[in-house]
Each structure stands twice: as structure tokens, then as C-alpha cells.
PDB file of C-alpha atoms in Angstrom:
ATOM      1  CA  GLN A   1      -7.010  -8.935 -15.034  1.00 74.00           C
ATOM      2  CA  LYS A   2      -7.134  -9.227 -11.037  1.00 80.00           C
ATOM      3  CA  GLU A   3      -9.113  -6.040 -10.290  1.00 91.00           C
ATOM      4  CA  VAL A   4     -10.111  -4.468  -6.605  1.00 94.00           C
ATOM      5  CA  GLU A   5     -12.758  -1.926  -6.989  1.00 95.00           C
ATOM      6  CA  GLN A   6     -13.849   0.950  -4.335  1.00 95.00           C
ATOM      7  CA  ASN A   7     -16.274   3.577  -4.649  1.00 90.00           C
ATOM      8  CA  SER A   8     -13.984   6.608  -4.494  1.00 87.00           C
ATOM      9  CA  GLY A   9     -16.603   8.642  -2.433  1.00 87.00           C
ATOM     10  CA  PRO A  10     -16.023  10.874  -0.873  1.00 92.00           C
ATOM     11  CA  LEU A  11     -18.415   9.415   1.821  1.00 96.00           C
ATOM     12  CA  SER A  12     -19.619  12.011   4.565  1.00 97.00           C
ATOM     13  CA  VAL A  13     -20.769  10.266   7.718  1.00 97.00           C
ATOM     14  CA  PRO A  14     -21.843  12.385  10.896  1.00 98.00           C
ATOM     15  CA  GLU A  15     -19.571  12.259  14.252  1.00 98.00           C
ATOM     16  CA  GLY A  16     -20.807   9.195  16.240  1.00 98.00           C
ATOM     17  CA  ALA A  17     -22.410   7.468  13.314  1.00 98.00           C
ATOM     18  CA  ILE A  18     -21.541   3.911  11.719  1.00 98.00           C
ATOM     19  CA  ALA A  19     -19.127   4.368   8.455  1.00 97.00           C
ATOM     20  CA  SER A  20     -19.602   1.677   6.295  1.00 97.00           C
ATOM     21  CA  LEU A  21     -16.713   1.095   3.535  1.00 97.00           C
ATOM     22  CA  ASN A  22     -17.039  -1.499   0.622  1.00 97.00           C
ATOM     23  CA  CYS A  23     -14.627  -3.461  -1.611  1.00 97.00           C
ATOM     24  CA  THR A  24     -15.267  -5.929  -4.233  1.00 96.00           C
ATOM     25  CA  TYR A  25     -12.594  -7.889  -5.828  1.00 95.00           C
ATOM     26  CA  SER A  26     -12.582  -9.922  -9.157  1.00 91.00           C
ATOM     27  CA  ASP A  27     -10.819 -13.486  -8.431  1.00 82.00           C
ATOM     28  CA  ARG A  28     -12.776 -16.294  -6.716  1.00 73.00           C
ATOM     29  CA  VAL A  29      -9.673 -17.975  -5.233  1.00 77.00           C
ATOM     30  CA  SER A  30      -8.426 -14.797  -3.119  1.00 74.00           C
ATOM     31  CA  GLN A  31      -7.036 -15.620  -0.167  1.00 80.00           C
ATOM     32  CA  SER A  32      -6.453 -12.648   2.156  1.00 92.00           C
ATOM     33  CA  PHE A  33      -7.780  -9.200   2.435  1.00 95.00           C
ATOM     34  CA  PHE A  34      -6.218  -5.878   4.220  1.00 97.00           C
ATOM     35  CA  TRP A  35      -7.558  -2.655   5.072  1.00 98.00           C
ATOM     36  CA  TYR A  36      -5.445   0.411   4.839  1.00 98.00           C
ATOM     37  CA  ARG A  37      -6.065   4.221   6.424  1.00 98.00           C
ATOM     38  CA  GLN A  38      -3.997   6.790   4.362  1.00 97.00           C
ATOM     39  CA  TYR A  39      -4.160  10.187   5.870  1.00 97.00           C
ATOM     40  CA  SER A  40      -3.314  13.170   3.315  1.00 93.00           C
ATOM     41  CA  GLY A  41       0.090  13.320   2.552  1.00 91.00           C
ATOM     42  CA  LYS A  42       1.123  10.603   4.703  1.00 94.00           C
ATOM     43  CA  SER A  43       1.618   6.585   3.990  1.00 95.00           C
ATOM     44  CA  PRO A  44      -0.721   3.651   4.116  1.00 97.00           C
ATOM     45  CA  GLU A  45      -1.393   2.560   7.863  1.00 96.00           C
ATOM     46  CA  LEU A  46      -2.483  -1.410   7.977  1.00 96.00           C
ATOM     47  CA  ILE A  47      -5.515  -1.319  10.054  1.00 96.00           C
ATOM     48  CA  MET A  48      -7.124  -4.843   9.537  1.00 95.00           C
ATOM     49  CA  SER A  49      -6.552  -8.101   7.620  1.00 96.00           C
ATOM     50  CA  ILE A  50      -9.052 -10.702   7.082  1.00 96.00           C
ATOM     51  CA  TYR A  51      -8.562 -14.346   5.851  1.00 93.00           C
ATOM     52  CA  SER A  52     -11.728 -16.472   6.483  1.00 92.00           C
ATOM     53  CA  ASN A  53     -15.430 -15.476   5.782  1.00 94.00           C
ATOM     54  CA  GLY A  54     -17.535 -13.537   8.685  1.00 95.00           C
ATOM     55  CA  ASP A  55     -16.403 -10.653  10.846  1.00 96.00           C
ATOM     56  CA  LYS A  56     -13.500  -9.801  12.377  1.00 97.00           C
ATOM     57  CA  GLU A  57     -13.574  -7.062  15.652  1.00 97.00           C
ATOM     58  CA  ASP A  58     -10.600  -4.616  16.744  1.00 96.00           C
ATOM     59  CA  GLY A  59     -11.650  -1.984  18.846  1.00 97.00           C
ATOM     60  CA  ARG A  60     -14.017   0.253  16.791  1.00 98.00           C
ATOM     61  CA  PHE A  61     -13.059  -1.025  13.168  1.00 98.00           C
ATOM     62  CA  THR A  62     -14.894  -4.482  12.032  1.00 98.00           C
ATOM     63  CA  ALA A  63     -13.828  -6.232   9.003  1.00 98.00           C
ATOM     64  CA  GLN A  64     -16.345  -8.459   7.229  1.00 98.00           C
ATOM     65  CA  LEU A  65     -15.574 -10.905   4.267  1.00 96.00           C
ATOM     66  CA  ASN A  66     -18.181 -12.872   1.962  1.00 94.00           C
ATOM     67  CA  LYS A  67     -15.974 -14.681  -0.148  1.00 92.00           C
ATOM     68  CA  ALA A  68     -18.790 -16.084  -2.167  1.00 91.00           C
ATOM     69  CA  SER A  69     -20.176 -12.698  -2.943  1.00 92.00           C
ATOM     70  CA  GLN A  70     -16.449 -11.614  -3.620  1.00 93.00           C
ATOM     71  CA  TYR A  71     -16.688  -8.365  -1.224  1.00 94.00           C
ATOM     72  CA  VAL A  72     -15.180  -7.092   1.622  1.00 97.00           C
ATOM     73  CA  SER A  73     -16.336  -4.473   4.219  1.00 97.00           C
ATOM     74  CA  LEU A  74     -15.065  -2.298   6.797  1.00 98.00           C
ATOM     75  CA  LEU A  75     -16.979  -0.473   9.366  1.00 98.00           C
ATOM     76  CA  ILE A  76     -16.081   2.267  11.768  1.00 98.00           C
ATOM     77  CA  ARG A  77     -18.330   2.371  14.866  1.00 98.00           C
ATOM     78  CA  ASP A  78     -18.551   5.924  16.750  1.00 98.00           C
ATOM     79  CA  SER A  79     -16.976   7.753  13.515  1.00 98.00           C
ATOM     80  CA  GLN A  80     -14.598  10.512  14.833  1.00 97.00           C
ATOM     81  CA  PRO A  81     -13.008  13.218  13.156  1.00 97.00           C
ATOM     82  CA  SER A  82      -9.562  11.648  13.632  1.00 97.00           C
ATOM     83  CA  ASP A  83     -11.059   8.707  10.949  1.00 98.00           C
ATOM     84  CA  SER A  84     -11.620  11.224   8.154  1.00 98.00           C
ATOM     85  CA  ALA A  85      -9.005   9.962   5.601  1.00 97.00           C
ATOM     86  CA  THR A  86      -8.558   7.367   2.551  1.00 97.00           C
ATOM     87  CA  TYR A  87      -9.088   3.791   3.292  1.00 98.00           C
ATOM     88  CA  LEU A  88      -7.573   1.499   0.845  1.00 97.00           C
ATOM     89  CA  CYS A  89      -8.516  -2.264   0.357  1.00 97.00           C
ATOM     90  CA  ALA A  90      -5.841  -4.583  -0.789  1.00 96.00           C
ATOM     91  CA  VAL A  91      -6.057  -8.261  -1.739  1.00 94.00           C
ATOM     92  CA  ASN A  92      -3.668 -11.145  -2.002  1.00 90.00           C
ATOM     93  CA  PHE A  93      -4.866 -13.070  -5.105  1.00 86.00           C
ATOM     94  CA  GLY A  94      -2.623 -16.025  -4.387  1.00 80.00           C
ATOM     95  CA  ASN A  95       0.484 -14.543  -6.254  1.00 74.00           C
ATOM     96  CA  GLU A  96       2.480 -13.454  -3.381  1.00 73.00           C
ATOM     97  CA  LYS A  97       1.450  -9.409  -3.963  1.00 83.00           C
ATOM     98  CA  LEU A  98      -1.108  -7.320  -2.921  1.00 90.00           C
ATOM     99  CA  THR A  99      -3.463  -5.398  -5.458  1.00 92.00           C
ATOM    100  CA  PHE A 100      -4.957  -2.444  -4.382  1.00 94.00           C
ATOM    101  CA  GLY A 101      -8.274  -0.567  -4.529  1.00 95.00           C
ATOM    102  CA  THR A 102      -7.798   3.186  -5.725  1.00 94.00           C
ATOM    103  CA  GLY A 103      -9.280   3.919  -2.138  1.00 95.00           C
ATOM    104  CA  THR A 104     -12.406   5.793  -0.427  1.00 96.00           C
ATOM    105  CA  ARG A 105     -12.270   9.059   0.726  1.00 97.00           C
ATOM    106  CA  LEU A 106     -14.184   9.207   4.323  1.00 97.00           C
ATOM    107  CA  THR A 107     -15.090  12.761   6.164  1.00 97.00           C
ATOM    108  CA  ILE A 108     -16.772  12.443   9.862  1.00 97.00           C
ATOM    109  CA  ILE A 109     -18.393  15.440   9.930  1.00 97.00           C
ATOM    110  CA  PRO A 110     -18.672  16.974  13.767  1.00 94.00           C
TER     111      PRO A 110
ATOM    112  CA  GLU B   1       6.019   4.676  13.467  1.00 50.00           C
ATOM    113  CA  THR B   2       5.906   1.321  11.685  1.00 58.00           C
ATOM    114  CA  GLY B   3       9.643   0.653  12.063  1.00 94.00           C
ATOM    115  CA  VAL B   4      10.376   1.320   8.047  1.00 97.00           C
ATOM    116  CA  THR B   5      12.291   4.561   7.214  1.00 97.00           C
ATOM    117  CA  GLN B   6      12.892   6.179   3.820  1.00 98.00           C
ATOM    118  CA  THR B   7      15.115   8.943   2.748  1.00 97.00           C
ATOM    119  CA  PRO B   8      14.836  11.299   1.425  1.00 97.00           C
ATOM    120  CA  ARG B   9      11.436  12.517   2.538  1.00 97.00           C
ATOM    121  CA  HIS B  10      10.913  15.049  -0.572  1.00 97.00           C
ATOM    122  CA  LEU B  11      13.324  14.995  -3.691  1.00 97.00           C
ATOM    123  CA  VAL B  12      13.094  17.292  -6.599  1.00 96.00           C
ATOM    124  CA  MET B  13      15.637  16.436  -9.519  1.00 94.00           C
ATOM    125  CA  GLY B  14      16.496  17.380 -13.242  1.00 92.00           C
ATOM    126  CA  MET B  15      15.508  14.834 -16.402  1.00 90.00           C
ATOM    127  CA  THR B  16      19.356  14.311 -16.449  1.00 89.00           C
ATOM    128  CA  ASN B  17      20.113  13.801 -12.980  1.00 90.00           C
ATOM    129  CA  LYS B  18      21.043  10.534 -11.062  1.00 95.00           C
ATOM    130  CA  LYS B  19      19.639  10.138  -7.602  1.00 96.00           C
ATOM    131  CA  SER B  20      18.727   7.399  -5.284  1.00 97.00           C
ATOM    132  CA  LEU B  21      16.193   6.584  -2.748  1.00 98.00           C
ATOM    133  CA  LYS B  22      16.781   4.435   0.544  1.00 98.00           C
ATOM    134  CA  CYS B  23      14.591   2.303   2.800  1.00 98.00           C
ATOM    135  CA  GLU B  24      15.582   0.526   5.904  1.00 98.00           C
ATOM    136  CA  GLN B  25      13.512  -1.708   8.042  1.00 97.00           C
ATOM    137  CA  HIS B  26      13.882  -2.803  11.608  1.00 96.00           C
ATOM    138  CA  LEU B  27      11.154  -5.271  11.914  1.00 95.00           C
ATOM    139  CA  GLY B  28      13.698  -8.214  11.074  1.00 95.00           C
ATOM    140  CA  HIS B  29      11.019  -8.964   8.087  1.00 95.00           C
ATOM    141  CA  ASN B  30      12.319 -10.862   4.954  1.00 95.00           C
ATOM    142  CA  ALA B  31      10.686  -9.314   2.061  1.00 95.00           C
ATOM    143  CA  MET B  32      10.822  -5.533   0.925  1.00 96.00           C
ATOM    144  CA  TYR B  33       9.041  -3.489  -1.721  1.00 96.00           C
ATOM    145  CA  TRP B  34       8.707  -0.452  -3.846  1.00 97.00           C
ATOM    146  CA  TYR B  35       5.486   0.980  -4.999  1.00 97.00           C
ATOM    147  CA  LYS B  36       4.615   4.128  -6.706  1.00 97.00           C
ATOM    148  CA  GLN B  37       1.664   5.740  -5.691  1.00 96.00           C
ATOM    149  CA  SER B  38       0.078   8.377  -8.275  1.00 94.00           C
ATOM    150  CA  ALA B  39      -2.640  10.852  -7.753  1.00 88.00           C
ATOM    151  CA  LYS B  40      -6.130   9.106  -8.349  1.00 81.00           C
ATOM    152  CA  LYS B  41      -4.447   5.659  -9.118  1.00 88.00           C
ATOM    153  CA  PRO B  42      -4.237   2.595  -7.208  1.00 90.00           C
ATOM    154  CA  LEU B  43      -0.935   1.797  -5.406  1.00 94.00           C
ATOM    155  CA  GLU B  44       1.202   0.156  -8.280  1.00 93.00           C
ATOM    156  CA  LEU B  45       3.578  -2.516  -7.208  1.00 94.00           C
ATOM    157  CA  MET B  46       6.933  -1.908  -8.931  1.00 95.00           C
ATOM    158  CA  PHE B  47       9.531  -4.348  -7.440  1.00 95.00           C
ATOM    159  CA  VAL B  48       9.539  -7.088  -4.772  1.00 94.00           C
ATOM    160  CA  TYR B  49      12.683  -8.580  -2.894  1.00 94.00           C
ATOM    161  CA  ASN B  50      12.211 -11.899  -0.991  1.00 90.00           C
ATOM    162  CA  PHE B  51      15.853 -12.833   1.229  1.00 89.00           C
ATOM    163  CA  LYS B  52      17.407 -10.215  -0.901  1.00 86.00           C
ATOM    164  CA  GLU B  53      16.465 -11.710  -4.415  1.00 88.00           C
ATOM    165  CA  GLN B  54      14.457 -10.081  -6.800  1.00 88.00           C
ATOM    166  CA  THR B  55      11.051 -11.681  -7.054  1.00 86.00           C
ATOM    167  CA  GLU B  56       8.968  -9.276  -9.104  1.00 85.00           C
ATOM    168  CA  ASN B  57       9.590  -6.768 -11.465  1.00 85.00           C
ATOM    169  CA  ASN B  58       6.280  -5.083 -12.516  1.00 84.00           C
ATOM    170  CA  SER B  59       7.442  -4.397 -16.187  1.00 88.00           C
ATOM    171  CA  VAL B  60       8.976  -1.248 -14.714  1.00 94.00           C
ATOM    172  CA  PRO B  61      11.228   0.999 -17.424  1.00 94.00           C
ATOM    173  CA  SER B  62      14.996   0.719 -16.836  1.00 94.00           C
ATOM    174  CA  ARG B  63      15.269   4.357 -15.720  1.00 95.00           C
ATOM    175  CA  PHE B  64      14.573   2.713 -12.161  1.00 97.00           C
ATOM    176  CA  SER B  65      17.054   0.579 -10.980  1.00 96.00           C
ATOM    177  CA  PRO B  66      16.465  -1.226  -7.529  1.00 96.00           C
ATOM    178  CA  GLU B  67      19.242  -2.593  -5.296  1.00 97.00           C
ATOM    179  CA  CYS B  68      18.970  -4.988  -2.240  1.00 96.00           C
ATOM    180  CA  PRO B  69      21.851  -5.371  -0.510  1.00 95.00           C
ATOM    181  CA  ASN B  70      20.456  -7.107   2.472  1.00 94.00           C
ATOM    182  CA  SER B  71      17.218  -7.661   4.015  1.00 93.00           C
ATOM    183  CA  SER B  72      17.160  -5.117   5.990  1.00 96.00           C
ATOM    184  CA  HIS B  73      17.842  -2.316   3.193  1.00 97.00           C
ATOM    185  CA  LEU B  74      16.594  -1.327  -0.250  1.00 98.00           C
ATOM    186  CA  PHE B  75      17.519   1.268  -2.834  1.00 98.00           C
ATOM    187  CA  LEU B  76      15.793   2.533  -5.929  1.00 98.00           C
ATOM    188  CA  HIS B  77      18.024   4.170  -8.422  1.00 97.00           C
ATOM    189  CA  LEU B  78      16.917   6.897 -10.448  1.00 97.00           C
ATOM    190  CA  HIS B  79      18.370   7.992 -13.852  1.00 95.00           C
ATOM    191  CA  THR B  80      17.039  10.105 -16.846  1.00 94.00           C
ATOM    192  CA  LEU B  81      13.577   9.973 -15.502  1.00 94.00           C
ATOM    193  CA  GLN B  82      10.415  11.812 -17.021  1.00 95.00           C
ATOM    194  CA  PRO B  83       7.681  14.460 -15.611  1.00 94.00           C
ATOM    195  CA  GLU B  84       5.366  11.842 -15.403  1.00 94.00           C
ATOM    196  CA  ASP B  85       7.781   9.787 -12.719  1.00 96.00           C
ATOM    197  CA  SER B  86       6.796  12.282 -10.440  1.00 96.00           C
ATOM    198  CA  ALA B  87       4.598  10.226  -7.740  1.00 97.00           C
ATOM    199  CA  LEU B  88       4.934   9.163  -3.834  1.00 97.00           C
ATOM    200  CA  TYR B  89       7.082   6.544  -3.433  1.00 98.00           C
ATOM    201  CA  LEU B  90       6.818   3.940  -1.005  1.00 98.00           C
ATOM    202  CA  CYS B  91       8.771   1.191   0.587  1.00 98.00           C
ATOM    203  CA  ALA B  92       7.264  -1.321   2.385  1.00 97.00           C
ATOM    204  CA  SER B  93       8.115  -4.757   4.286  1.00 96.00           C
ATOM    205  CA  SER B  94       6.863  -7.824   5.202  1.00 94.00           C
ATOM    206  CA  PRO B  95       8.063 -11.106   7.111  1.00 92.00           C
ATOM    207  CA  GLY B  96       7.735 -12.995   3.876  1.00 87.00           C
ATOM    208  CA  THR B  97       5.779 -12.954   0.274  1.00 85.00           C
ATOM    209  CA  GLY B  98       3.214 -15.291   1.691  1.00 82.00           C
ATOM    210  CA  LEU B  99      -0.831 -15.070   1.668  1.00 78.00           C
ATOM    211  CA  SER B 100      -0.974 -14.008   5.064  1.00 80.00           C
ATOM    212  CA  TYR B 101       1.801 -11.394   5.539  1.00 88.00           C
ATOM    213  CA  GLU B 102       0.791  -7.978   6.197  1.00 92.00           C
ATOM    214  CA  GLN B 103       2.918  -5.257   4.580  1.00 95.00           C
ATOM    215  CA  TYR B 104       4.126  -2.296   6.671  1.00 95.00           C
ATOM    216  CA  PHE B 105       5.087   0.897   4.520  1.00 97.00           C
ATOM    217  CA  GLY B 106       7.725   3.339   5.092  1.00 97.00           C
ATOM    218  CA  PRO B 107       6.341   7.340   5.028  1.00 97.00           C
ATOM    219  CA  GLY B 108       7.563   7.672   1.537  1.00 97.00           C
ATOM    220  CA  THR B 109       9.767   9.471  -0.473  1.00 98.00           C
ATOM    221  CA  ARG B 110       7.644  12.472  -2.571  1.00 97.00           C
ATOM    222  CA  LEU B 111       9.729  12.890  -5.960  1.00 97.00           C
ATOM    223  CA  THR B 112       9.461  15.501  -8.248  1.00 96.00           C
ATOM    224  CA  VAL B 113      10.942  15.353 -11.627  1.00 96.00           C
ATOM    225  CA  THR B 114      11.457  18.743 -13.292  1.00 93.00           C
TER     226      THR B 114
END
């Protein structure tokens, strides 16, 4: 059973600080990784995708992938109250579909 | 907006009703998906269509019946549902079903079965 694990939180971070969200997955051959943001009552919104080891930056967001350790993380710099949401990690295990974690609820404290 | 629309946005139905959910994508994608999202559970893939052909049925009960008349439209026909089927039903699309293709979600239909 291919699995994606996330700490459900809630994770509370002061405004302006760095929020760090982590995700581990079960299969070493996994190839592609995605982070989605979901506001309460809304649908998931794609934030980042990452396919190779290392860091990928997009504005205040940085995705980090370490395939040897089987984890992917999302850093949010200069956290804003509008970043408060549930963040979903998704992994394509090479079977043409995404497997999602349960999500981490992030709260930015003004 | 992601270019994926869903109707209705909210639906309340009795266990003996028949209803349909509709999804339309305006992104020129070739793959479309139905997901179920229940509280405290991961997003659960139900069906995958690629170029109008169903490529995945994730052991979904037959009371859920998908239909994909073309690459832009996807339906989920509902019949004789149970209260535990109450959830947020999400449609998504992607350029294809390969490893690197990103999926984009519609706003969802909040379904309540009474």
C-alpha cells in the first residue's frame, strides 16, 4: 500500500515567521510531488510541483525534495494570515494517479 | 479560477433519489478525475478518464456511475445513495495522466444524503 503521511497539526506560526510543512511517502520509486493549499470549504489549489532532489522556489514558497530519505517539505517565508489553510501533499507513485496525505492545518497568528 | 467548473455546488438528496453531478473543464486537458473528500480522510480517487476512456475505477460502489462524453465534460450519476456518501465531490483535470502532469480542481459539490 503506497502511503503519504503528514502531521495533521494544527501548526501555529507567528506572522512573518517561516512555516515548515513536512510530508513522508512510502515508495522509493516515486517520481513527482505536489503541494496543494485548501481553504476551509474550498477546493484544493495547486501551489508547487517538484520532480528532482533539491529545492524549488516560487515567491514565498520553497519545496524541498529528498528522495533518499523519502520526504518532501514546503517552506512558507514571511507567513501571512492569508496562508492559514490546510496544506495537502500529493505523490505520483508512477501509477498515473495522485495519492494524497490527510493534510496539515496551518494557522498564522497575527 | 482554475478553469474547472462544477454544478451544482450544493446538493441534498434522499436515499431513493437519482441525481447527477456535472464537471466541465476549459483548459484543453485530456484527463479528468472524480474524487471524494470526507472529513478527516485523505482525498479519495474514484474514477479516471483519459481521452474519454475510463482508465481507473477505484473499487467504487455501483451506485456511483461516471460518464465522460468528451474530454471537456464529466458526469457522476448518483442513485440509491447512503448517508455515508455525504461528502465533498471534487472534479479535477490534467493535460494527461503521466507522472509530471499537474491536476487542477473544480470548486466541488457538497453532497448531503438524507
